Amino acid sequence: MQVATRPTGALVRATDAGIRDDTAADAQSPAVRDPAGRRDAGGPDAGAADRGAAEGTRAGAREARGTQARLLVIEDEPGIVDVLRRGLDSEGFVVEVAVDGPEGERRALSGEYDIVLLDLMLPGRSGQDVLRAIRRARPRLPVIVLTARGELEDRVAGLDAGAVDYVVKPFSVAELAARLRAHLRALEDASSTTLGGADIEVDLLTRAVRRDDRPISLSITEFELLVYMLRNEGQVLSREQLLRAVWGEEQDRGRNVVDVYIGYLRRKLADQGGGSPIVTVRSVGYRFGEAG
């Protein structure tokens, strides 16, 4: 799946007056701005070399995959839908839209989409219900929640329900596109269907987890956290690394979420003697592997 990377810079805001696409005109024009905010009237582009290198990488990806990523947006606010259509189309996504919960659930379960962008407050059926239905029927389809409700409890509830990421309005379309690409890359990087370490085996297709042939039931977030730590077995991972990799966030107010989920995971992975393969490295973070 090919996703282009031209930045749009669009900023979507949820306000009493609706939304605003701060740089919609710029998103449709090849002109660039200098650091002072002035348009480049056609002089040398300082980022041309970087973009050329990036284009070479994208050309190789196109040759390897040959298709664009199909994105289903489940959102009922027309202004946001319009900005997302224009902004994400310019980023290389094939964007399709459902405007209520029942339609969004039907299309997500029946269509061939690579990733879903889901609002939580929808007519007809709540986004939380739609998310749970997707997780039951298509557990490998990544869903990013898009909502104006940004409290920690709301974000944790969305992640626990099965979202791979949580984006709060107002948001930058360019950042949103980068997050979409990151989650798509994570799927492609899962070249093996199984992972293992410290007597723990994980099946990436069925999401089954076992330790010494004992099945372990994990939430979606716990599973993603375990997979990331297994892929980095033996390395010391900071809270910021884990937050960015599993939740897609690096905000200080969310760092305690990592500690909470590490605690959940430790208890579930503990052997009969209570030992866990997750080791705390004081003042740094956590390491997956034998204690030592």
XYZ file of C-alpha atoms in Angstrom:
292
model
C 0.000 0.000 0.000
C 1.508 3.303 -1.109
C 0.982 6.478 0.847
C 2.493 9.709 -0.450
C 3.996 12.108 2.045
C 3.464 15.671 0.792
C 2.657 17.782 3.880
C -0.633 19.663 3.873
C -0.281 21.691 7.057
C -4.071 21.779 7.435
C -5.337 22.358 10.950
C -8.831 21.163 11.805
C -10.467 22.847 14.765
C -13.690 21.968 16.605
C -15.157 25.318 17.740
C -18.560 26.882 18.233
C -18.311 28.252 14.721
C -17.525 24.844 13.258
C -14.079 24.027 11.878
C -11.347 25.864 10.070
C -8.805 24.647 7.546
C -6.058 27.167 8.313
C -3.972 26.536 5.219
C -6.350 24.847 2.814
C -5.194 27.022 -0.060
C -1.567 26.147 0.607
C -2.423 22.433 0.733
C -3.505 22.624 -2.904
C -0.556 24.665 -4.163
C 3.067 23.657 -4.770
C 4.246 26.956 -3.289
C 6.124 26.752 0.020
C 6.610 29.208 2.857
C 9.850 30.443 4.284
C 10.306 30.493 8.094
C 8.823 34.003 8.212
C 5.631 32.757 6.594
C 6.156 34.408 3.149
C 5.390 32.553 -0.061
C 8.286 31.358 -2.157
C 7.778 33.080 -5.512
C 9.772 30.473 -7.365
C 13.278 30.639 -5.906
C 15.379 27.617 -4.913
C 13.608 25.159 -2.650
C 15.792 24.394 0.370
C 13.920 21.114 0.969
C 14.215 19.823 -2.597
C 17.038 17.397 -1.788
C 15.156 15.931 1.160
C 12.005 15.567 -0.893
C 13.975 13.962 -3.704
C 15.383 11.360 -1.338
C 11.936 10.754 0.105
C 10.494 10.395 -3.378
C 13.108 7.745 -4.157
C 11.990 5.797 -1.099
C 8.355 6.143 -2.122
C 9.162 4.986 -5.662
C 10.654 1.802 -4.240
C 7.588 1.297 -2.077
C 5.323 1.790 -5.100
C 7.260 -0.831 -7.020
C 7.004 -3.259 -4.110
C 3.347 -2.675 -3.276
C 1.760 -0.985 -6.272
C -1.386 0.177 -4.464
C -2.566 3.087 -2.352
C -3.873 2.733 1.189
C -7.679 2.718 1.380
C -8.980 4.751 4.313
C -12.541 4.665 5.674
C -13.510 7.871 7.488
C -16.553 7.477 9.783
C -17.474 11.070 10.635
C -20.761 13.013 10.536
C -19.539 16.638 10.578
C -19.535 17.872 6.950
C -16.794 20.462 7.479
C -14.391 17.932 9.002
C -15.238 15.384 6.310
C -14.424 17.962 3.613
C -11.070 18.852 5.159
C -10.163 15.203 5.657
C -11.116 14.321 2.080
C -8.976 17.085 0.592
C -6.080 16.832 3.027
C -5.696 13.050 3.094
C -6.303 12.728 -0.639
C -3.349 15.074 -1.159
C -1.329 12.798 1.165
C -1.952 9.856 -1.143
C -4.806 8.053 0.603
C -7.896 6.724 -1.155
C -10.573 8.204 1.120
C -14.105 6.859 1.506
C -16.642 8.266 3.976
C -19.525 6.971 6.095
C -21.613 9.604 7.890
C -23.291 7.589 10.666
C -22.615 4.652 12.951
C -24.641 1.909 11.215
C -23.258 2.769 7.761
C -19.723 3.022 9.128
C -19.932 -0.366 10.826
C -21.402 -2.023 7.721
C -18.715 -0.638 5.428
C -15.856 -1.353 7.838
C -16.913 -4.995 8.158
C -17.648 -5.579 4.478
C -15.154 -3.345 2.641
C -11.483 -3.913 1.855
C -9.986 -1.055 3.863
C -6.433 -0.760 5.145
C -7.255 1.533 8.071
C -10.256 3.300 9.661
C -10.578 6.818 11.093
C -13.519 6.805 13.529
C -15.361 9.596 15.346
C -16.823 8.526 18.703
C -19.938 10.733 18.626
C -22.018 9.431 15.716
C -25.727 9.342 14.895
C -27.452 5.968 14.891
C -24.740 4.000 16.710
C -21.947 5.187 18.963
C -18.355 5.095 17.826
C -17.496 2.886 20.804
C -20.025 0.275 19.633
C -18.712 0.481 16.070
C -15.148 0.037 17.349
C -16.064 -3.057 19.366
C -17.816 -4.587 16.354
C -14.732 -4.013 14.181
C -12.441 -5.531 16.800
C -14.594 -8.654 17.059
C -14.955 -9.234 13.327
C -11.708 -7.775 11.923
C -9.138 -7.660 14.741
C -6.246 -6.824 12.384
C -7.925 -3.739 10.877
C -6.327 -0.696 12.596
C -8.743 1.953 13.876
C -7.717 5.478 14.877
C -10.256 7.309 17.016
C -10.921 10.961 16.144
C -12.854 12.940 18.744
C -13.280 16.236 20.567
C -13.258 14.402 23.911
C -9.651 14.498 25.025
C -9.772 13.618 28.718
C -7.425 10.862 29.850
C -10.345 8.613 30.825
C -11.877 8.972 27.353
C -8.572 8.154 25.645
C -7.979 5.107 27.841
C -11.543 3.878 27.169
C -11.040 4.245 23.416
C -7.716 2.409 23.483
C -9.126 -0.342 25.676
C -12.008 -0.765 23.230
C -9.466 -1.561 20.528
C -8.244 1.677 18.929
C -4.588 1.755 17.890
C -4.373 5.524 18.303
C -6.397 8.478 19.610
C -6.401 11.889 17.886
C -8.072 14.827 19.631
C -9.617 17.794 17.800
C -8.167 20.259 16.891
C -5.598 18.313 14.891
C -3.113 18.799 12.104
C -3.934 16.872 8.925
C -0.215 16.438 8.243
C 0.333 14.880 11.689
C -2.760 12.708 11.272
C -1.446 11.449 7.924
C 1.911 10.663 9.549
C 0.160 8.626 12.231
C -1.839 6.747 9.611
C 1.358 5.922 7.732
C 3.084 4.788 10.942
C 0.341 2.300 11.756
C 0.290 1.010 8.183
C 4.061 0.511 8.319
C 3.666 -1.408 11.576
C 1.339 -3.835 9.816
C 3.789 -4.297 6.946
C 6.691 -4.794 9.328
C 4.938 -7.783 10.901
C 6.771 -10.103 8.503
C 6.482 -13.100 10.832
C 3.210 -14.454 12.178
C 4.711 -15.378 15.547
C 6.927 -13.797 18.164
C 8.522 -15.356 21.209
C 10.692 -14.659 24.222
C 10.992 -15.617 27.901
C 8.732 -18.688 27.386
C 6.038 -16.455 25.883
C 4.626 -17.085 22.411
C 2.477 -14.618 20.468
C 0.544 -15.373 17.280
C 0.192 -12.092 15.395
C -2.620 -13.386 13.190
C -4.922 -14.861 15.837
C -3.595 -12.574 18.621
C -3.273 -15.646 20.845
C -0.743 -15.387 23.696
C 0.663 -18.331 25.666
C 3.277 -18.842 28.369
C 4.452 -22.409 28.959
C 1.395 -23.581 27.000
C -0.893 -21.578 29.312
C -3.263 -19.253 27.386
C -3.183 -15.595 28.450
C -6.045 -13.204 27.706
C -4.923 -9.648 26.893
C -6.757 -6.470 25.960
C -5.939 -4.855 22.616
C -3.619 -2.322 24.252
C -1.889 -4.924 26.418
C -1.313 -7.059 23.327
C 0.220 -4.163 21.352
C 2.459 -3.284 24.296
C 3.659 -6.890 24.605
C 4.335 -7.154 20.859
C 6.404 -3.972 20.850
C 8.460 -5.131 23.847
C 8.999 -8.570 22.307
C 10.247 -6.981 19.099
C 12.715 -5.010 21.194
C 13.648 -7.797 23.621
C 16.667 -6.969 25.744
C 16.527 -3.236 24.999
C 15.711 -0.660 27.656
C 12.618 1.227 26.478
C 11.714 4.593 27.960
C 8.135 5.517 28.817
C 8.221 8.042 25.974
C 9.226 5.332 23.491
C 6.436 3.038 24.646
C 3.871 5.827 24.652
C 4.818 6.876 21.150
C 4.927 3.320 19.775
C 1.738 1.938 21.340
C -0.449 4.999 21.857
C 1.062 7.361 19.311
C 1.392 10.084 21.940
C 4.211 11.726 23.843
C 2.285 14.083 26.118
C 3.393 14.271 29.761
C -0.161 13.913 31.026
C -0.330 10.457 29.410
C 2.982 8.993 30.616
C 1.348 7.331 33.626
C -0.750 5.259 31.210
C 2.423 3.306 30.383
C 3.012 2.436 34.046
C -0.606 1.344 34.464
C -0.503 -0.997 31.472
C 2.933 -2.356 32.364
C 1.373 -3.323 35.711
C -1.551 -5.060 33.981
C 0.810 -6.915 31.649
C 3.175 -7.995 34.420
C 0.369 -9.576 36.414
C -0.979 -11.476 33.409
C 2.428 -12.702 32.216
C 3.663 -13.795 35.656
C 4.697 -17.428 35.985
C 3.546 -19.699 38.806
C 6.181 -18.229 41.068
C 5.040 -14.675 40.324
C 8.025 -13.818 38.153
C 7.505 -11.544 35.157
C 9.783 -11.012 32.122
C 9.229 -7.230 32.305
C 12.060 -5.607 34.241
C 12.022 -2.053 35.605
C 15.157 -0.046 34.874
C 15.089 2.659 37.508
C 14.794 6.237 36.218
C 14.850 5.014 32.614
C 11.987 2.689 31.724
C 11.412 -1.013 31.124
C 13.136 -3.976 29.524
C 11.646 -7.249 28.312
C 13.809 -10.258 29.124
C 15.276 -12.190 32.003
C 15.853 -10.267 35.222
C 19.456 -9.452 35.840
